[in-house]
Coordinates of C-alpha atoms (C1' of nucleotides) in Angstrom, one line a residue:
Chain A
M388 CA -1.7 -30.0 5.4
T389 CA 0.0 -30.8 2.1
Q390 CA -1.1 -32.7 -1.0
L391 CA 0.9 -35.7 0.3
D392 CA -1.1 -35.6 3.5
L393 CA -4.3 -35.6 1.5
D394 CA -3.1 -38.6 -0.5
E395 CA -2.3 -40.4 2.7
R396 CA -5.6 -39.6 4.3
R397 CA -7.3 -41.1 1.3
S398 CA -5.1 -44.2 1.1
T399 CA -6.1 -45.1 4.7
E400 CA -9.8 -45.2 3.6
P401 CA -9.3 -47.8 0.9
P402 CA -11.3 -47.4 -2.3
A403 CA -14.2 -45.8 -0.3
K404 CA -16.8 -48.2 0.9
L405 CA -20.1 -46.4 0.5
G406 CA -21.6 -43.4 -1.1
R407 CA -19.8 -41.1 -3.4
P408 CA -16.0 -41.2 -2.9
L409 CA -13.7 -38.2 -2.5
D410 CA -12.7 -37.3 -6.0
V411 CA -9.0 -36.7 -6.2
T412 CA -9.3 -34.9 -9.6
R413 CA -11.5 -32.4 -7.8
D414 CA -8.6 -31.4 -5.6
A415 CA -6.5 -30.6 -8.7
D416 CA -9.3 -28.5 -10.2
I417 CA -9.6 -26.5 -7.0
L418 CA -5.9 -26.0 -6.7
D419 CA -5.7 -24.9 -10.3
A420 CA -8.5 -22.4 -9.7
A421 CA -6.7 -21.2 -6.6
L422 CA -3.5 -20.6 -8.6
D423 CA -5.4 -18.7 -11.3
V424 CA -7.0 -16.4 -8.8
L425 CA -3.8 -16.0 -6.9
A426 CA -2.0 -15.0 -10.1
E427 CA -4.7 -12.4 -10.9
E428 CA -5.5 -11.0 -7.5
G429 CA -2.7 -11.8 -5.1
F430 CA -3.2 -13.5 -1.7
D431 CA -5.1 -10.8 -0.1
G432 CA -7.2 -10.0 -3.1
M433 CA -8.2 -13.6 -3.4
T434 CA -11.3 -14.8 -1.7
I435 CA -12.5 -18.3 -1.0
D436 CA -15.7 -17.5 -2.9
M437 CA -13.7 -16.6 -6.0
V438 CA -11.8 -19.9 -5.9
A439 CA -15.0 -21.8 -5.4
A440 CA -16.8 -20.1 -8.2
R441 CA -13.9 -20.6 -10.6
A442 CA -13.7 -24.3 -9.7
K443 CA -17.5 -24.5 -9.9
A444 CA -17.5 -25.8 -6.4
G445 CA -19.2 -24.9 -3.1
K446 CA -17.3 -23.0 -0.5
A447 CA -18.0 -25.8 1.9
T448 CA -16.3 -28.2 -0.3
L449 CA -13.1 -26.3 0.0
Y450 CA -13.3 -26.2 3.7
R451 CA -14.0 -29.9 3.8
R452 CA -10.6 -30.5 2.2
W453 CA -8.4 -27.7 3.6
P454 CA -8.7 -26.2 7.0
S455 CA -8.0 -22.6 6.0
K456 CA -7.3 -20.3 3.1
T457 CA -3.6 -20.3 4.0
E458 CA -3.3 -24.1 3.9
L459 CA -5.1 -24.2 0.6
V460 CA -2.6 -21.7 -0.9
I461 CA 0.4 -23.5 0.5
D462 CA -0.9 -26.7 -1.1
A463 CA -1.6 -25.0 -4.4
V464 CA 1.9 -23.6 -4.5
A465 CA 3.4 -26.9 -3.6
C466 CA 1.5 -28.6 -6.5
M467 CA 2.7 -26.0 -9.0
K468 CA 6.0 -27.8 -9.1
N469 CA 6.3 -29.6 -12.3
S470 CA 3.6 -28.1 -14.6
D471 CA 5.9 -27.8 -17.5
L472 CA 9.5 -28.9 -17.2
N473 CA 10.4 -32.6 -16.4
F474 CA 13.8 -33.0 -15.1
E475 CA 14.3 -36.2 -17.2
D476 CA 14.0 -34.7 -20.6
L477 CA 16.3 -31.7 -20.2
P478 CA 18.0 -30.8 -23.5
D479 CA 21.6 -32.1 -23.9
T480 CA 23.1 -30.5 -26.9
G481 CA 26.8 -30.8 -26.2
T482 CA 27.5 -27.2 -25.5
L483 CA 26.5 -24.9 -22.7
R484 CA 25.1 -22.3 -25.1
G485 CA 23.1 -25.0 -26.9
D486 CA 21.5 -26.2 -23.7
L487 CA 20.6 -22.7 -22.5
V488 CA 19.1 -21.7 -25.9
A489 CA 17.2 -25.0 -26.1
M490 CA 15.4 -24.0 -22.9
I491 CA 13.9 -21.0 -24.7
K492 CA 10.5 -22.4 -25.7
P493 CA 7.2 -20.4 -25.7
P494 CA 5.4 -23.0 -23.4
T495 CA 8.3 -22.9 -20.9
I496 CA 8.3 -19.1 -20.9
R497 CA 4.5 -19.0 -20.4
D498 CA 4.8 -21.4 -17.5
A499 CA 7.5 -19.4 -15.9
E500 CA 5.5 -16.2 -16.3
K501 CA 2.5 -17.7 -14.6
K502 CA 4.6 -18.9 -11.7
L503 CA 6.1 -15.5 -11.4
R504 CA 2.7 -13.9 -11.2
V505 CA 1.8 -16.3 -8.5
M506 CA 5.0 -15.5 -6.7
A507 CA 4.3 -11.8 -7.0
G508 CA 1.0 -12.3 -5.2
L509 CA 2.7 -14.1 -2.4
I510 CA 6.0 -12.2 -1.8
S511 CA 4.7 -9.9 1.0
L512 CA 3.5 -13.0 2.9
I513 CA 6.7 -15.0 2.3
A514 CA 8.6 -12.9 4.8
R515 CA 6.0 -13.7 7.5
N516 CA 5.0 -17.3 6.7
P517 CA 7.9 -19.8 6.8
E518 CA 5.8 -22.7 5.7
L519 CA 4.6 -20.8 2.6
A520 CA 8.1 -19.6 1.9
E521 CA 9.4 -23.2 2.0
A522 CA 6.7 -24.4 -0.4
A523 CA 7.4 -21.5 -2.8
R524 CA 11.1 -22.2 -2.7
V525 CA 10.8 -25.9 -3.4
A526 CA 8.2 -25.5 -6.1
V527 CA 9.3 -22.4 -8.0
I528 CA 12.6 -21.0 -7.0
A529 CA 14.9 -24.0 -6.5
P530 CA 14.0 -25.9 -9.8
R531 CA 14.9 -22.9 -12.0
A532 CA 18.4 -22.7 -10.5
E533 CA 18.8 -26.4 -10.4
I534 CA 18.4 -26.7 -14.1
N535 CA 21.1 -24.1 -14.7
R536 CA 23.3 -25.9 -12.2
T537 CA 22.9 -29.1 -14.1
F538 CA 23.9 -27.4 -17.4
L539 CA 26.9 -25.8 -15.8
Q540 CA 28.1 -29.0 -14.1
R541 CA 27.9 -30.8 -17.4
A542 CA 30.0 -28.0 -19.1
I543 CA 32.6 -28.4 -16.3
D544 CA 32.6 -32.2 -16.7
R545 CA 33.2 -32.0 -20.4
G546 CA 35.9 -29.4 -19.9
E547 CA 34.0 -26.6 -21.7
I548 CA 34.3 -24.2 -18.8
S549 CA 36.6 -23.9 -15.8
P550 CA 35.8 -25.8 -12.7
D551 CA 36.4 -22.6 -10.8
V552 CA 33.2 -21.1 -12.0
D553 CA 30.9 -20.0 -9.2
I554 CA 28.0 -22.2 -10.1
A555 CA 25.8 -20.9 -7.3
M556 CA 26.2 -17.4 -8.5
V557 CA 25.9 -18.0 -12.2
S558 CA 22.9 -20.4 -11.9
N559 CA 20.9 -17.5 -10.4
I560 CA 21.6 -14.9 -13.1
S561 CA 18.8 -15.9 -15.4
P562 CA 16.2 -16.4 -12.6
S563 CA 17.2 -13.1 -11.1
M564 CA 17.0 -11.1 -14.3
V565 CA 13.9 -12.7 -15.6
T566 CA 12.1 -12.1 -12.3
Y567 CA 13.3 -8.5 -12.0
R568 CA 12.3 -7.7 -15.6
T569 CA 8.9 -9.2 -15.1
M570 CA 8.0 -7.9 -11.7
M571 CA 9.8 -4.6 -11.4
L572 CA 10.3 -3.4 -15.0
A573 CA 7.0 -5.0 -16.3
K574 CA 8.8 -5.7 -19.6
P575 CA 8.2 -8.8 -21.7
V576 CA 10.6 -11.7 -21.4
D577 CA 10.9 -12.6 -25.0
R578 CA 13.4 -14.7 -27.0
E579 CA 15.5 -11.7 -27.9
F580 CA 16.0 -10.8 -24.3
L581 CA 16.9 -14.3 -23.3
I582 CA 19.4 -14.7 -26.1
S583 CA 21.0 -11.4 -25.1
L584 CA 21.1 -12.5 -21.5
I585 CA 22.9 -15.7 -22.5
D586 CA 25.4 -14.2 -24.8
K587 CA 26.1 -10.9 -23.0
I588 CA 26.0 -12.0 -19.4
I589 CA 26.0 -15.7 -18.7
L590 CA 28.5 -16.9 -21.2
P591 CA 31.0 -14.1 -20.4
S592 CA 30.7 -14.9 -16.7
V593 CA 31.9 -18.5 -17.3
G594 CA 34.8 -17.4 -19.6
L595 CA 33.0 -18.1 -22.9
G596 CA 32.9 -14.4 -24.0
A597 CA 34.1 -14.4 -27.6
A598 CA 35.0 -18.1 -27.9
A599 CA 31.4 -19.1 -28.2
Chain B
M1108 CA -2.6 13.4 -4.7
T1109 CA 1.2 13.7 -4.5
Q1110 CA 3.6 15.5 -2.2
L1111 CA 3.9 18.2 -4.9
D1112 CA 0.1 18.7 -4.8
L1113 CA 0.3 19.1 -1.0
D1114 CA 3.0 21.6 -1.3
E1115 CA 1.0 23.5 -3.9
R1116 CA -2.1 23.5 -1.7
R1117 CA -0.1 25.0 1.1
S1118 CA 1.6 27.6 -1.0
T1119 CA -1.8 29.0 -2.1
E1120 CA -2.7 29.7 1.6
P1121 CA 0.2 31.9 2.2
P1122 CA 1.8 31.7 5.7
A1123 CA -1.6 30.7 7.2
K1124 CA -3.4 33.7 8.6
L1125 CA -5.1 32.4 11.7
G1126 CA -4.9 29.5 14.1
R1127 CA -2.4 26.6 14.0
P1128 CA -0.9 26.2 10.5
L1129 CA -0.6 22.9 8.6
D1130 CA 2.7 21.6 9.8
V1131 CA 4.7 20.4 6.8
T1132 CA 7.2 18.4 8.9
R1133 CA 4.1 16.5 10.2
D1134 CA 3.6 15.1 6.7
A1135 CA 7.1 13.7 6.6
D1136 CA 6.6 12.0 10.0
I1137 CA 3.4 10.4 8.8
L1138 CA 5.0 9.3 5.5
D1139 CA 8.0 7.8 7.3
A1140 CA 5.6 5.9 9.6
A1141 CA 3.7 4.6 6.6
L1142 CA 7.0 3.4 5.0
D1143 CA 8.0 1.6 8.3
V1144 CA 4.6 -0.2 8.6
L1145 CA 4.6 -0.9 4.8
A1146 CA 8.0 -2.5 5.1
E1147 CA 7.0 -4.6 8.1
E1148 CA 3.4 -5.6 7.1
G1149 CA 3.0 -5.1 3.4
F1150 CA 0.2 -3.0 1.9
D1151 CA -2.7 -5.3 2.9
G1152 CA -1.3 -5.9 6.4
M1153 CA -0.9 -2.2 7.0
T1154 CA -3.8 -0.4 8.6
I1155 CA -4.4 3.3 8.9
D1156 CA -4.5 2.9 12.6
M1157 CA -1.0 1.4 12.7
V1158 CA 0.3 4.3 10.7
A1159 CA -1.4 6.8 12.9
A1160 CA -0.2 5.2 16.1
R1161 CA 3.4 5.0 14.8
A1162 CA 3.3 8.7 13.8
K1163 CA 1.6 9.5 17.2
A1164 CA -1.2 11.1 15.1
G1165 CA -4.9 10.7 15.0
K1166 CA -6.5 8.8 12.2
A1167 CA -8.5 11.8 11.3
T1168 CA -5.3 13.8 10.8
L1169 CA -4.2 11.3 8.1
Y1170 CA -7.5 11.7 6.3
R1171 CA -7.3 15.4 6.5
R1172 CA -4.1 15.2 4.4
W1173 CA -4.7 12.3 2.1
P1174 CA -8.0 11.1 0.6
S1175 CA -7.3 7.4 0.9
K1176 CA -4.9 4.7 2.1
T1177 CA -3.8 4.2 -1.5
E1178 CA -3.0 7.8 -2.0
L1179 CA -1.1 7.9 1.2
V1180 CA 1.0 5.0 0.1
I1181 CA 1.7 6.4 -3.3
D1182 CA 2.9 9.6 -1.7
A1183 CA 5.0 7.7 0.8
V1184 CA 6.7 5.7 -2.0
A1185 CA 7.3 8.8 -4.1
C1186 CA 9.0 10.5 -1.1
M1187 CA 11.3 7.5 -0.6
K1188 CA 13.3 8.7 -3.5
N1189 CA 16.6 10.2 -2.2
S1190 CA 16.9 9.0 1.4
D1191 CA 20.5 7.9 1.0
L1192 CA 22.2 8.4 -2.3
N1193 CA 22.6 11.9 -3.8
F1194 CA 23.3 11.9 -7.4
E1195 CA 25.8 14.7 -7.0
D1196 CA 28.3 12.9 -4.8
L1197 CA 28.6 9.6 -6.7
P1198 CA 32.1 8.2 -6.4
D1199 CA 34.5 8.8 -9.3
T1200 CA 37.5 6.6 -8.8
G1201 CA 38.8 6.4 -12.3
T1202 CA 38.0 2.8 -12.9
L1203 CA 34.7 1.0 -13.3
R1204 CA 35.5 -1.5 -10.7
G1205 CA 36.6 1.2 -8.3
D1206 CA 33.3 3.1 -8.8
L1207 CA 31.2 -0.1 -8.3
V1208 CA 33.2 -1.1 -5.2
A1209 CA 32.9 2.4 -3.7
M1210 CA 29.1 2.0 -3.7
I1211 CA 29.4 -0.9 -1.2
K1212 CA 28.8 1.0 2.0
P1213 CA 26.7 -0.3 5.0
P1214 CA 24.4 2.7 5.0
T1215 CA 23.7 2.3 1.3
I1216 CA 23.0 -1.4 1.7
R1217 CA 20.7 -0.8 4.6
D1218 CA 18.8 1.9 2.7
A1219 CA 18.5 -0.5 -0.3
E1220 CA 17.2 -3.3 1.9
K1221 CA 14.5 -1.1 3.4
K1222 CA 13.4 0.0 0.0
L1223 CA 13.3 -3.6 -1.1
R1224 CA 11.1 -4.6 1.9
V1225 CA 8.7 -1.8 1.0
M1226 CA 8.7 -3.0 -2.6
A1227 CA 8.0 -6.5 -1.5
G1228 CA 5.0 -5.3 0.3
L1229 CA 3.7 -3.6 -2.8
I1230 CA 4.5 -5.9 -5.7
S1231 CA 1.2 -7.7 -5.8
L1232 CA -0.5 -4.3 -6.1
I1233 CA 1.8 -2.9 -8.7
A1234 CA 0.4 -5.1 -11.4
R1235 CA -3.0 -3.6 -10.7
N1236 CA -2.3 0.0 -9.9
P1237 CA -0.5 2.0 -12.6
E1238 CA -0.1 5.1 -10.5
L1239 CA 1.6 3.2 -7.7
A1240 CA 3.7 1.3 -10.2
E1241 CA 4.9 4.6 -11.6
A1242 CA 5.7 6.0 -8.2
A1243 CA 7.7 2.9 -7.3
R1244 CA 9.6 2.9 -10.6
V1245 CA 10.6 6.5 -10.3
A1246 CA 11.5 6.4 -6.6
V1247 CA 13.2 3.0 -6.3
I1248 CA 13.8 1.1 -9.5
A1249 CA 15.0 3.7 -11.9
P1250 CA 17.6 5.4 -9.7
R1251 CA 19.5 2.1 -9.0
A1252 CA 19.9 1.4 -12.7
E1253 CA 20.7 5.0 -13.4
I1254 CA 23.7 5.0 -11.2
N1255 CA 25.1 1.9 -12.9
R1256 CA 24.4 3.5 -16.3
T1257 CA 26.4 6.5 -15.2
F1258 CA 29.4 4.4 -14.2
L1259 CA 29.2 2.4 -17.4
Q1260 CA 29.0 5.5 -19.6
R1261 CA 32.0 7.0 -17.9
A1262 CA 33.9 3.8 -18.5
I1263 CA 33.0 4.0 -22.2
D1264 CA 34.0 7.6 -22.4
R1265 CA 37.4 7.0 -20.9
G1266 CA 37.9 4.0 -23.2
E1267 CA 38.0 1.5 -20.4
I1268 CA 35.3 -0.6 -21.9
S1269 CA 33.9 -1.1 -25.4
P1270 CA 31.1 1.3 -26.6
D1271 CA 29.2 -1.8 -27.8
V1272 CA 28.4 -2.9 -24.2
D1273 CA 24.7 -3.3 -23.7
I1274 CA 24.3 -0.7 -21.0
A1275 CA 20.6 -1.3 -20.4
M1276 CA 21.3 -5.0 -19.8
V1277 CA 24.4 -4.6 -17.6
S1278 CA 23.0 -1.8 -15.5
N1279 CA 20.2 -4.1 -14.4
I1280 CA 22.4 -7.0 -13.3
S1281 CA 23.1 -5.8 -9.8
P1282 CA 19.5 -4.6 -9.0
S1283 CA 18.2 -7.9 -10.4
M1284 CA 20.4 -10.2 -8.4
V1285 CA 20.2 -8.2 -5.2
T1286 CA 16.5 -8.1 -5.4
Y1287 CA 16.2 -11.8 -6.1
R1288 CA 18.6 -12.7 -3.4
T1289 CA 16.7 -10.7 -0.9
M1290 CA 13.1 -11.4 -1.8
M1291 CA 13.3 -14.9 -3.2
L1292 CA 16.3 -16.5 -1.6
A1293 CA 16.0 -14.6 1.7
K1294 CA 19.8 -14.5 1.9
P1295 CA 21.8 -11.6 3.2
V1296 CA 23.3 -9.1 0.7
D1297 CA 26.7 -8.6 2.3
R1298 CA 30.0 -7.2 1.1
E1299 CA 31.3 -10.6 0.0
F1300 CA 28.3 -11.2 -2.2
L1301 CA 28.5 -7.8 -3.8
I1302 CA 32.3 -8.1 -4.6
S1303 CA 31.7 -11.5 -6.1
L1304 CA 28.8 -10.1 -8.2
I1305 CA 31.1 -7.3 -9.5
D1306 CA 34.1 -9.5 -10.2
K1307 CA 32.4 -12.7 -11.5
I1308 CA 29.4 -11.3 -13.4
I1309 CA 29.4 -7.6 -14.1
L1310 CA 33.1 -7.0 -15.1
P1311 CA 33.2 -10.1 -17.3
S1312 CA 30.1 -9.0 -19.1
V1313 CA 31.8 -5.7 -20.1
G1314 CA 35.0 -7.5 -21.2
L1315 CA 37.0 -6.8 -18.1
G1316 CA 37.3 -10.5 -17.1
A1317 CA 40.9 -11.0 -16.2
A1318 CA 42.3 -7.6 -17.3
A1319 CA 40.9 -6.0 -14.2
Chain C
dA1321 C1' -34.7 -49.7 -4.3
dA1322 C1' -32.4 -48.4 0.1
dG1323 C1' -28.7 -46.4 2.3
dT1324 C1' -24.7 -43.7 2.6
dT1325 C1' -21.7 -40.0 1.5
dC1326 C1' -20.3 -36.1 -0.8
dC1327 C1' -21.9 -32.4 -3.5
dG1328 C1' -23.2 -27.1 -4.6
dA1329 C1' -25.9 -23.3 -3.0
dA1330 C1' -27.1 -20.2 0.2
dA1331 C1' -27.9 -18.2 4.6
dC1332 C1' -25.5 -17.0 8.6
dT1333 C1' -21.8 -15.4 12.3
dA1334 C1' -18.2 -12.8 13.8
dG1335 C1' -14.3 -10.0 13.2
dT1336 C1' -11.7 -6.6 10.8
dC1337 C1' -10.8 -2.3 8.7
dA1338 C1' -11.4 2.0 5.6
dG1339 C1' -13.3 6.1 6.1
dT1340 C1' -16.4 9.6 8.9
dT1341 C1' -17.9 12.3 12.7
dC1342 C1' -17.5 14.5 17.0
dC1343 C1' -15.3 16.6 20.9
dG1344 C1' -12.2 18.7 24.1
dT1345 C1' -7.6 20.7 23.8
dA1346 C1' -3.5 23.1 22.2
dT1347 C1' -1.5 26.7 19.6
dA1348 C1' -1.2 30.5 16.8
dT1349 C1' -2.9 35.3 15.4
dA1350 C1' -4.7 39.8 16.6
Chain D
dT446 C1' -8.0 37.8 26.0
dA447 C1' -10.9 36.3 22.1
dT448 C1' -10.9 33.7 17.9
dA449 C1' -9.8 30.6 14.5
dT450 C1' -7.7 26.4 13.2
dA451 C1' -5.7 21.9 13.4
dC452 C1' -4.8 18.6 16.6
dG453 C1' -5.3 13.5 19.0
dG454 C1' -8.6 10.3 20.6
dA455 C1' -12.5 7.8 20.5
dA456 C1' -16.9 6.3 18.9
dC457 C1' -19.3 5.0 14.9
dT458 C1' -20.8 3.2 10.1
dG459 C1' -20.7 0.2 6.3
dA460 C1' -18.6 -3.1 3.6
dC461 C1' -16.2 -7.1 3.1
dT462 C1' -14.7 -11.8 4.0
dA463 C1' -13.0 -16.1 6.6
dG464 C1' -15.1 -19.7 8.2
dT465 C1' -19.7 -22.5 9.7
dT466 C1' -24.0 -24.5 9.2
dT467 C1' -27.9 -26.3 6.8
dC468 C1' -30.3 -28.5 3.2
dG469 C1' -32.0 -30.8 -0.9
dG470 C1' -30.0 -33.5 -4.5
dA471 C1' -26.9 -36.5 -7.0
dA472 C1' -24.0 -40.5 -7.3
dC473 C1' -22.3 -44.7 -5.8
dT474 C1' -22.7 -49.4 -3.3
dT475 C1' -25.2 -53.3 -2.0

DNA sequence: AAGTTCCGAAACTAGTCAGTTCCGTATATA
DNA sequence: TATATACGGAACTGACTAGTTTCGGAACTT
């Protein structure tokens, strides 16, 4: 069951005729709590009681809305999609380097780090749960590369870089190295690291080595 | 308790005076079984019974040798160190590209993939268990970057690339992108991908874009 | 106010699994 | 052969947790 399914379910029972209506904002609170616990404990370390306590809800309430722990987590991951970056207001500075540097903002970095912590808690499951894997890919993994793809395509269109650049490969450099640095090396992803990444790896790979 | 501790314990009871001696090769079988299960199920999915069954051993035997599941896993990870690549016989072809390409061998790739599957099953724990994190870093993470560092240093020494190259950054490109591709994108790491990685990302980042 | 529905809290069920104990057997020394 | 030791297997304990049920109360509708 996905968030969309829930919305649908509710739209078929119009504005709720009698008694207290199902509160949609309650769903969001619970999903947020689930993400917090997930980031701190991982999937197996997370218990339904933890989530209920964090959301100040009863365990029964969670089971009234989601049929199982797994479905709750899938839904939580799917709803993690656009917590920070809106695709509409991406920077457009006129240069590839300008666009990439403009993405380095503390809130964006924090958002990415939380998502990575959630991902870390899920990875061992992803190999065995295709539905969860799909939710994670759509919500977390794809958007990061998509933004880079957009920047690169713009740069090609304006003639800044060669159209022969392997966009698929280059757009994954930053997600790969940020993820590895966080999850494997446990080192901070700070502005200095990201600037180095742009100037020493990404720009040279598109032929903007010294010209930038 | 580490493998070293076990060896020590055994060396203090000389060649075992009476009865059946503790069989050191039995340890290796059990640790291998643990790695197999770990790679397939992840830490939380792995049970002691599974490991015992796979090693054709009794559960009690495992607990005679390791005090807990966690210690067993830490030991297994630590022993994963040099299953394939020996630091002595690294290729030395005379060019950076030659060295990097020479590392692309099916057995090496398979070995790396298994290690990555084990890592995937551990990541959510690594954030909460420093001892395990250290074992994983020493056995899996550090060696991969170390090899690249060696190749890069050689290239600097022979004047092939500039001494200003950020070795720490460049030596992590390949581990990062291979890990991400495997764990997040669930795409195969084949020869074609690795060649592209070398020619399109790594070599340009050290100033060998077209000259190679 | 009456009726309905959802709520949080808590008790409960059932299954799983880490870790322990026990036992009959196999293998080595002496 | 007698003895000591570690073995595999199986039964057991205790803790934990997913999921269910129950219940009194709160909030909304009419």
